[in-house]
Short mmCIF file of C-alpha atoms in Angstrom, two decimals:
data_model
loop_
_atom_site.label_atom_id
_atom_site.label_comp_id
_atom_site.label_asym_id
_atom_site.label_seq_id
_atom_site.Cartn_x
_atom_site.Cartn_y
_atom_site.Cartn_z
CA UNK A 1 113.28 95.79 76.82
CA UNK A 2 115.07 93.22 79.07
CA UNK A 3 113.25 91.60 82.32
CA UNK A 4 115.32 90.03 84.91
CA UNK A 5 113.30 88.91 87.99
CA UNK A 6 115.36 88.02 90.95
CA UNK A 7 114.73 87.96 94.61
CA UNK A 8 115.15 89.93 97.79
CA UNK A 9 116.79 88.85 101.22
CA UNK A 10 113.36 88.03 102.74
CA UNK A 11 112.35 86.29 99.15
CA UNK A 12 109.89 89.02 97.64
CA UNK A 13 110.24 89.52 94.18
CA UNK A 14 112.09 92.04 92.12
CA UNK A 15 112.40 92.72 88.72
CA UNK A 16 114.57 94.86 86.65
CA UNK A 17 113.17 96.41 83.37
CA UNK A 18 116.18 97.77 80.80
CA UNK A 19 116.65 99.40 77.76
CA UNK A 20 119.60 97.83 77.11
CA UNK A 21 118.99 94.01 76.09
CA UNK A 22 122.50 93.53 77.40
CA UNK A 23 122.15 94.72 80.99
CA UNK A 24 123.59 92.31 83.45
CA UNK A 25 121.85 91.76 86.81
CA UNK A 26 123.17 89.65 89.13
CA UNK A 27 123.56 91.71 92.22
CA UNK A 28 122.83 89.77 95.42
CA UNK A 29 120.75 91.49 98.36
CA UNK A 30 123.17 91.05 101.45
CA UNK A 31 120.58 92.41 103.93
CA UNK A 32 120.01 90.44 107.00
CA UNK A 33 116.12 90.49 106.22
CA UNK A 34 113.80 88.23 108.19
CA UNK A 35 110.89 86.66 105.89
CA UNK A 36 107.89 89.50 105.80
CA UNK A 37 104.78 88.91 108.24
CA UNK A 38 101.86 90.22 106.64
CA UNK A 39 98.43 91.12 108.43
CA UNK A 40 96.43 91.88 105.47
CA UNK A 41 92.63 91.07 105.41
CA UNK A 42 89.64 92.25 103.35
CA UNK A 43 86.31 93.18 104.77
CA UNK A 44 83.15 93.77 103.06
CA UNK A 45 80.76 96.81 104.30
CA UNK A 46 77.32 94.95 104.76
CA UNK A 47 75.58 98.52 103.89
CA UNK A 48 77.72 99.84 101.34
CA UNK A 49 78.76 96.95 99.66
CA UNK A 50 82.48 97.81 99.48
CA UNK A 51 85.20 96.45 100.63
CA UNK A 52 88.15 97.60 102.95
CA UNK A 53 91.86 96.23 103.66
CA UNK A 54 92.31 95.85 106.89
CA UNK A 55 96.43 96.07 107.37
CA UNK A 56 97.85 96.81 110.84
CA UNK A 57 101.41 95.51 109.76
CA UNK A 58 101.85 99.30 107.84
CA UNK A 59 101.97 101.01 110.95
CA UNK A 60 105.79 100.02 110.75
CA UNK A 61 106.47 100.99 107.40
CA UNK A 62 109.27 103.47 106.46
CA UNK A 63 108.49 107.17 106.73
CA UNK A 64 110.18 109.94 105.54
CA UNK A 65 113.51 108.92 105.36
CA UNK A 66 116.74 111.35 104.88
CA UNK A 67 117.80 111.12 101.25
CA UNK A 68 121.11 109.22 102.08
CA UNK A 69 118.62 106.36 103.51
CA UNK A 70 116.29 106.29 100.78
CA UNK A 71 115.09 102.58 100.69
CA UNK A 72 114.44 103.10 96.65
CA UNK A 73 118.00 104.27 95.51
CA UNK A 74 120.18 101.76 94.43
CA UNK A 75 122.55 100.03 96.84
CA UNK A 76 125.90 101.87 97.22
CA UNK A 77 128.78 100.33 98.84
CA UNK A 78 127.87 99.48 102.62
CA UNK A 79 124.39 101.59 101.93
CA UNK A 80 122.08 98.78 101.28
CA UNK A 81 118.62 99.39 100.04
CA UNK A 82 115.44 97.47 98.42
CA UNK A 83 117.15 97.51 94.85
CA UNK A 84 120.72 95.45 95.41
CA UNK A 85 122.54 96.56 92.30
CA UNK A 86 124.31 100.48 91.74
CA UNK A 87 122.37 101.43 89.20
CA UNK A 88 119.01 100.73 87.56
CA UNK A 89 116.24 102.17 84.77
CA UNK A 90 112.88 100.72 85.84
CA UNK A 91 112.42 98.30 89.02
CA UNK A 92 109.10 96.86 90.37
CA UNK A 93 109.21 94.86 93.39
CA UNK A 94 106.79 93.31 95.87
CA UNK A 95 106.10 95.79 98.89
CA UNK A 96 107.50 95.17 101.95
CA UNK A 97 104.51 97.00 103.88
CA UNK A 98 102.01 95.43 101.19
CA UNK A 99 98.03 96.77 101.81
CA UNK A 100 97.05 93.45 100.33
CA UNK A 101 99.16 90.16 100.02
CA UNK A 102 98.55 86.48 99.47
CA UNK A 103 94.54 85.69 99.10
CA UNK A 104 94.06 89.31 99.55
CA UNK A 105 95.92 90.43 96.63
CA UNK A 106 99.17 91.67 95.91
CA UNK A 107 101.07 95.46 96.21
CA UNK A 108 103.96 96.37 93.99
CA UNK A 109 106.50 99.46 93.80
CA UNK A 110 107.62 100.66 90.66
CA UNK A 111 111.29 102.40 90.54
CA UNK A 112 110.49 105.21 87.74
CA UNK A 113 114.43 106.27 87.69
CA UNK A 114 117.47 105.57 90.00
CA UNK A 115 117.62 109.64 90.24
CA UNK A 116 116.72 110.53 93.56
CA UNK A 117 115.91 113.96 92.63
CA UNK A 118 114.09 113.51 89.56
CA UNK A 119 110.44 113.55 89.11
CA UNK A 120 108.29 111.44 86.48
CA UNK A 121 107.87 115.09 84.10
CA UNK A 122 112.19 115.02 84.23
CA UNK A 123 112.14 111.25 82.22
CA UNK A 124 113.09 111.07 78.63
CA UNK A 125 110.46 109.59 76.13
CA UNK A 126 112.68 106.37 76.14
CA UNK A 127 112.43 106.27 80.01
CA UNK A 128 108.78 106.97 80.16
CA UNK A 129 107.60 104.39 77.42
CA UNK A 130 109.69 101.70 79.96
CA UNK A 131 107.94 102.54 82.68
CA UNK A 132 104.69 101.88 80.32
CA UNK A 133 106.15 99.06 79.32
CA UNK A 134 106.79 97.63 82.66
CA UNK A 135 103.13 98.67 84.11
CA UNK A 136 101.86 96.92 80.87
CA UNK A 137 104.09 93.33 81.77
CA UNK A 138 103.10 93.84 85.69
CA UNK A 139 99.41 94.07 84.47
CA UNK A 140 99.75 90.68 82.49
CA UNK A 141 101.52 89.12 85.27
CA UNK A 142 99.55 90.12 88.13
CA UNK A 143 96.02 89.65 86.14
CA UNK A 144 96.99 85.60 85.81
CA UNK A 145 96.95 85.17 89.57
CA UNK A 146 94.50 83.37 91.12
CA UNK A 147 93.73 85.96 93.73
CA UNK A 148 93.32 88.73 91.28
CA UNK A 149 90.51 90.57 89.82
CA UNK A 150 91.47 93.78 89.08
CA UNK A 151 95.46 95.95 88.58
CA UNK A 152 95.46 99.24 89.37
CA UNK A 153 98.74 101.22 88.62
CA UNK A 154 99.21 104.58 89.97
CA UNK A 155 101.59 107.22 91.17
CA UNK A 156 101.07 109.14 94.43
CA UNK A 157 103.25 112.81 94.38
CA UNK A 158 104.15 115.07 96.99
CA UNK A 159 103.92 115.08 100.47
CA UNK A 160 100.50 116.67 100.37
CA UNK A 161 99.06 113.73 99.03
CA UNK A 162 100.91 111.45 101.77
CA UNK A 163 103.72 110.42 99.93
CA UNK A 164 106.31 109.23 102.79
CA UNK A 165 109.30 108.33 100.62
CA UNK A 166 110.54 111.17 98.15
CA UNK A 167 111.89 109.22 95.53
CA UNK A 168 110.30 108.90 92.33
CA UNK A 169 108.04 106.22 92.40
CA UNK A 170 104.37 104.64 92.02
CA UNK A 171 102.48 101.75 92.90
CA UNK A 172 100.61 98.46 91.41
CA UNK A 173 97.54 97.11 93.51
CA UNK A 174 96.22 94.23 92.68
CA UNK A 175 92.57 93.73 94.11
CA UNK A 176 90.95 90.09 94.56
CA UNK A 177 87.73 92.21 93.75
CA UNK A 178 86.41 94.71 91.14
CA UNK A 179 86.69 98.01 92.74
CA UNK A 180 83.75 100.49 94.02
CA UNK A 181 84.93 103.22 91.49
CA UNK A 182 85.33 100.82 88.50
CA UNK A 183 81.91 99.31 89.64
CA UNK A 184 79.97 102.54 89.25
CA UNK A 185 81.64 102.91 85.72
CA UNK A 186 80.24 99.51 84.53
CA UNK A 187 76.86 100.16 85.65
CA UNK A 188 76.73 103.59 84.00
CA UNK A 189 78.06 101.59 80.84
CA UNK A 190 75.10 99.12 81.17
CA UNK A 191 72.60 101.50 81.53
CA UNK A 192 74.03 103.84 78.59
CA UNK A 193 74.01 100.71 76.38
CA UNK A 194 70.92 99.72 77.14
CA UNK A 195 69.55 102.74 76.73
CA UNK A 196 70.86 103.89 73.74
CA UNK A 197 70.40 100.26 71.94
CA UNK A 198 74.19 99.54 72.09
CA UNK A 199 76.13 103.07 72.33
CA UNK A 200 79.12 102.85 74.10
CA UNK A 201 79.25 105.20 77.10
CA UNK A 202 82.89 105.63 76.88
CA UNK A 203 83.09 106.69 73.44
CA UNK A 204 80.04 109.02 73.75
CA UNK A 205 81.56 110.72 76.39
CA UNK A 206 85.21 110.96 74.28
CA UNK A 207 83.65 112.39 71.19
CA UNK A 208 81.51 115.08 73.45
CA UNK A 209 84.87 116.11 74.72
CA UNK A 210 86.57 116.29 71.23
CA UNK A 211 83.58 118.70 70.41
CA UNK A 212 83.99 120.88 73.45
CA UNK A 213 86.21 123.26 75.21
CA UNK A 214 87.68 121.36 77.44
CA UNK A 215 90.41 119.56 75.72
CA UNK A 216 93.86 120.29 77.09
CA UNK A 217 95.79 118.42 74.13
CA UNK A 218 95.67 116.31 71.53
CA UNK A 219 98.18 114.11 69.60
CA UNK A 220 97.35 111.26 66.78
CA UNK A 221 96.52 108.40 69.23
CA UNK A 222 95.68 109.95 72.59
CA UNK A 223 92.96 113.13 74.17
CA UNK A 224 93.40 114.77 77.18
CA UNK A 225 90.83 116.81 78.97
CA UNK A 226 89.05 118.48 81.72
CA UNK A 227 85.91 116.42 82.33
CA UNK A 228 82.49 118.10 82.55
CA UNK A 229 81.78 117.08 85.89
CA UNK A 230 85.45 117.08 87.35
CA UNK A 231 85.40 116.63 91.07
CA UNK A 232 88.87 118.07 91.96
CA UNK A 233 89.66 121.34 91.12
CA UNK A 234 92.09 120.57 88.34
CA UNK A 235 91.54 116.90 87.16
CA UNK A 236 92.29 115.80 83.32
CA UNK A 237 91.45 112.41 81.95
CA UNK A 238 93.81 111.23 78.87
CA UNK A 239 92.09 108.60 76.97
CA UNK A 240 93.54 106.59 73.88
CA UNK A 241 91.31 107.62 70.64
CA UNK A 242 90.60 103.94 69.91
CA UNK A 243 88.79 102.27 73.21
CA UNK A 244 90.90 99.32 74.29
CA UNK A 245 90.10 97.87 77.91
CA UNK A 246 93.34 97.87 79.31
CA UNK A 247 97.31 98.38 78.72
CA UNK A 248 98.09 95.52 77.22
CA UNK A 249 95.44 96.29 74.33
CA UNK A 250 96.93 99.36 73.18
CA UNK A 251 98.61 99.40 70.16
CA UNK A 252 102.25 100.15 68.92
CA UNK A 253 101.56 103.67 67.77
CA UNK A 254 99.61 104.43 70.46
CA UNK A 255 102.16 103.21 72.85
CA UNK A 256 104.70 105.42 71.21
CA UNK A 257 102.83 108.88 71.47
CA UNK A 258 101.97 108.09 74.93
CA UNK A 259 105.38 109.52 76.48
CA UNK A 260 105.12 112.76 74.44
CA UNK A 261 101.77 113.70 75.54
CA UNK A 262 101.78 112.27 79.04
CA UNK A 263 105.04 114.17 79.69
CA UNK A 264 103.80 117.15 78.47
CA UNK A 265 100.50 116.79 80.50
CA UNK A 266 102.73 116.50 84.16
CA UNK A 267 104.95 119.42 83.06
CA UNK A 268 102.02 121.63 82.42
CA UNK A 269 100.76 120.74 86.04
CA UNK A 270 104.07 121.94 87.80
CA UNK A 271 103.22 125.20 85.58
CA UNK A 272 99.38 125.81 86.35
CA UNK A 273 100.04 127.88 89.62
CA UNK A 274 103.11 130.01 88.79
CA UNK A 275 106.87 130.35 89.02
CA UNK A 276 108.38 129.76 92.60
CA UNK A 277 105.29 127.47 93.34
CA UNK A 278 106.51 124.11 94.89
CA UNK A 279 105.99 120.89 92.61
CA UNK A 280 102.34 120.18 91.99
CA UNK A 281 101.11 117.56 94.46
CA UNK A 282 99.40 114.81 92.25
CA UNK A 283 97.62 111.56 91.56
CA UNK A 284 97.71 109.89 88.58
CA UNK A 285 95.30 106.41 87.97
CA UNK A 286 95.38 104.05 85.40
CA UNK A 287 91.59 102.52 84.85
CA UNK A 288 91.56 98.95 83.31
CA UNK A 289 88.79 96.86 82.93
CA UNK A 290 88.72 94.01 85.61
CA UNK A 291 89.60 90.48 84.43
CA UNK A 292 87.45 88.91 87.03
CA UNK A 293 83.18 88.36 85.98
CA UNK A 294 81.19 90.69 84.91
CA UNK A 295 77.85 88.95 85.35
CA UNK A 296 76.58 91.76 87.57
CA UNK A 297 76.81 94.25 84.81
CA UNK A 298 74.03 92.62 82.98
CA UNK A 299 75.13 93.13 79.16
CA UNK A 300 78.63 94.17 79.91
CA UNK A 301 81.92 92.79 78.88
CA UNK A 302 85.43 93.91 79.17
CA UNK A 303 85.96 95.03 75.43
CA UNK A 304 82.85 97.88 76.51
CA UNK A 305 85.20 99.23 79.09
CA UNK A 306 87.57 102.22 78.21
CA UNK A 307 91.59 102.35 79.53
CA UNK A 308 92.13 105.87 80.46
CA UNK A 309 94.38 107.79 82.79
CA UNK A 310 92.87 110.15 85.44
CA UNK A 311 95.23 112.71 86.96
CA UNK A 312 94.38 115.59 89.52
CA UNK A 313 95.92 117.52 91.72
CA UNK A 314 94.64 118.79 95.59
CA UNK A 315 95.96 121.95 95.34
CA UNK A 316 92.92 124.24 94.66
CA UNK A 317 95.02 127.68 94.14
CA UNK A 318 98.94 129.06 95.06
CA UNK A 319 99.24 128.07 98.38
CA UNK A 320 95.98 126.24 99.31
CA UNK A 321 95.03 122.79 99.03
CA UNK A 322 91.37 121.07 98.42
CA UNK A 323 89.93 119.22 101.71
CA UNK A 324 87.69 116.24 101.42
CA UNK A 325 85.29 117.61 104.40
CA UNK A 326 81.62 117.16 105.24
CA UNK A 327 79.87 116.61 101.71
CA UNK A 328 82.82 114.86 100.03
CA UNK A 329 83.92 112.29 102.70
CA UNK A 330 80.56 112.14 104.72
CA UNK A 331 78.38 111.98 101.46
CA UNK A 332 81.05 111.20 98.83
CA UNK A 333 79.28 114.47 96.65
CA UNK A 334 82.38 116.42 95.84
CA UNK A 335 82.35 120.69 95.53
CA UNK A 336 84.67 121.77 93.08
CA UNK A 337 86.30 125.57 93.53
CA UNK A 338 87.38 125.59 89.84
CA UNK A 339 85.05 125.32 87.14
CA UNK A 340 86.62 122.75 84.25
CA UNK A 341 86.36 124.94 81.84
CA UNK A 342 88.59 127.96 83.45
CA UNK A 343 90.78 124.56 84.41
CA UNK A 344 91.25 123.70 80.83
CA UNK A 345 92.03 127.17 79.55
CA UNK A 346 94.39 127.38 82.35
CA UNK A 347 95.89 124.17 80.92
CA UNK A 348 95.94 125.09 77.85
CA UNK A 349 97.70 128.53 78.52
CA UNK A 350 100.74 127.18 80.47
CA UNK A 351 101.72 125.44 77.21
CA UNK A 352 105.44 124.85 76.88
CA UNK A 353 107.42 126.62 74.24
#
């Protein structure tokens, strides 16, 4: 992998990740851009104890542009985009309309391929490995920023999810705090460790699922399963078999196998609702240990956390979506219409030939 860092016309950082070591990235951003102005502010809820970001400048962000005006496609002739070069493998750049900025963290966009009409599932294993390497590199770089406590790599896919740009891409949020969902996991890890005399909760979950009926697919170094208490109609968790706290700690064997397992998983997601259905909308989310202090989680350190990816769709059956209504949105109590065992069986049935 070759990494080339440059700057856009408004001063934002852009980084090319290339498979070829001889790639030359010297294209200049010729757009007449003013410096970016952000109004991001993090506020803490005194009752719930969590934090929210107020970012009013995002009201003006690009919204469903036509394909020939996509800001994530390479620049071609007079059509200038966020990527100055005429081609690329993988590109990461600072979001022009970030939810978090400055002392409140950082937001980046990850373009998986220059092909506007592709999806992550269409990538080759080599391309998917390059994305994994880019996620890992950005996790490392962002973790060293003084304002950052946790790095979150994710992909939103599909208009039903709320995606406003059709080009295959994901995002990275670098938070100035430990996110509420991660904090809940760490509290559960701490409680389990104390109750069992030191057993790790992530290890216990993985062993239970490996011995059960909800495994979807399994490799030598990774296993994908529908969790016992899945929140979403079709939800799969992807774990490395050797527990590590973050992407940086994956060994070469796990990195090599990841594209095979993950691409197969995404392709099965596109088949679960049958032929003729539009692509399955999904959220794919990496969960990594925070880089900040963990004193509030007594007896827990970073190595107790288990890196994993959570993949889920809001589609519950053909033509129908799962909406977060009163119980989910009002009280955070999910009601799942699809038994996890059925979801796992369905995802095994649609295995590719």
